[in-house]
Amino acid sequence: MTHDFDLLVIGAGSGGVRCARIAAGYGARVAIVESRHWGGTCVNLGCVPKKLMVQASEYGDLVDDSHGFGWSSTRGTHDWATMIAAKDKEITRLNGIYVSMLEKAGITLLTGHARFVDAHTVRVEASPLAPDEVPRTVTAKHIVIATGSTPVRPDIPGAELAITSDDAFHLPARPQRVVLVGSGYIGLEFAGIFAGLGSQVDLVYRQDLPLRGFDADMRTAMAEAIAVRDITQHPHTSPTRISKEGETYTVTLDNGQTLEADCVFFATGRKPKIEKLGLDQTSIAIGKHGQIKVDAGSQTTEPGVYAIGDVTDRINLTPVAIAEGHNLADRLFGKEAPREWAFDTTPKAVFFSPPLASVGLSEEEAAQHGVVDIYVTRFTPMRHTLSGRKDRKTVMKLVVQQSSQKVVGVHILGDDAPEMLQGVAVAVTAGLTKQDFDRTIGIHPTSAEELVTMRTRTRETPAVS
Ligand code: NDP
């Protein structure tokens, strides 16, 4: 049977766009459907606008810090509307780049909501991006679902009164008092943004420390860094209800305490976006978190249909979705063997101020595989010897498998941590040893040189059986 296209991609986010472009580069006839934003979550409601807002939130402290270096400038005031307008202008520019990049690659752009009619047929209907779209039906030999994820809210009375990250990028004004629920990536990043711009922030989380799943020492260091930013932490706590009177919200916590705020923000995780996709017209299996089940090659349980990125709930990070999309296009249409991606050593970063970046195993994970040598250093970075912020510490940690001396984990909390860590991730991916780190010459004076000058082992951690 002949199809309209060799490949149809549903969702023009980071993963979908990469998959479409690589496939088109191999000569495949490709179409991509987008219902809302060209560039998807990362460009429109995630990584890009978030990072711009993190950067906006850091200028106030930088002005204060400059006094120690002889400057006499004062902070002035921050204008939220100016920041949002500048950010929106940049996002609009990026939307245009995505569209022209796809068009130049010879890809057919379809705007609207895609719904499966059968495993090789999709109906494209009106959507927010294309309210007047005339429904049309297209067929493809291969279909890739790259629809991403969407924020979830705890099921408590008044939950609808809270905002999520989808709303936070377009608030008309900065709330003076914010209650943030959740201490994962989004909770910490927005806590830092609001605190840096002058809001009073209460951070409510149900564990003893923020960032469940990260290395325990780094979680402790992050809790200290959050305290230094004057953010009030409420560990071991969950909200039980939200109410609103006038413009004031009241959050009741499960310890009986109440918090008043101008904005309540749920940063309580995301779920795969599969609603209204017509998956019941296919044999695609769904997992218990609502994710599309795939094998290591992104193949769903329906032959010819694949899924990549957050909708599969594997490693929910933009560069991973891009790698999955690239790899899939290589395998479907490429002439050479596809490259092997190192998903096991996917680096990750939380853009708090200061940020935290990690690659490889935590101490706790590494100890499951044998005895571990731990190296930890904690110091005041050079800038803060003069800025006067001696409490803004940098913490670095190497996790070394004792038997092989391989560096299996590197964790950094401190200014520029993500920039430092990307290069180190290459070393960890390559399986380099502590001796390789030791024989590497440092760059002086930097914080990063500490990574290659940690000579004395902090402790030996026994294997956990
Ligand atoms: P995370 O999964 O990172 O964190 C969710 C937080 O919400 C946790 O603290 C969790 O607590 C808490 N939580 C979940 N359900 C409830 C509940 N019912 N009541 C109270 N607390 C609850 O999710 P985020 O929303 O922060 O981010 C979503 C995903 O987006 C991330 O996992 C990541 O994949 C991606 N992302 C990546 C970024 C980056 O790379 N810098 C930036 C932003 C997002 P507990 O730990 O107890 O489960």
Short mmCIF file of N, CA, C and O in Angstrom, two decimals, residues 60 106 170 299 325:
data_model
loop_
_atom_site.label_atom_id
_atom_site.label_comp_id
_atom_site.label_asym_id
_atom_site.label_seq_id
_atom_site.Cartn_x
_atom_site.Cartn_y
_atom_site.Cartn_z
N GLY A 60 20.01 40.93 40.57
CA GLY A 60 19.94 41.70 41.81
C GLY A 60 21.10 41.37 42.73
O GLY A 60 21.82 42.26 43.21
N GLY A 106 12.28 20.39 3.88
CA GLY A 106 11.31 19.76 2.97
C GLY A 106 10.22 19.00 3.68
O GLY A 106 9.53 18.15 3.09
N HIS A 170 3.43 33.21 32.14
CA HIS A 170 2.62 34.32 31.64
C HIS A 170 1.85 35.03 32.74
O HIS A 170 0.83 35.66 32.48
N GLN A 299 9.96 1.37 19.84
CA GLN A 299 8.85 0.71 19.15
C GLN A 299 7.71 0.46 20.14
O GLN A 299 7.93 -0.07 21.22
N GLY A 325 14.84 10.57 19.26
CA GLY A 325 14.30 10.89 17.94
C GLY A 325 15.34 10.70 16.84
O GLY A 325 15.05 10.16 15.77
#
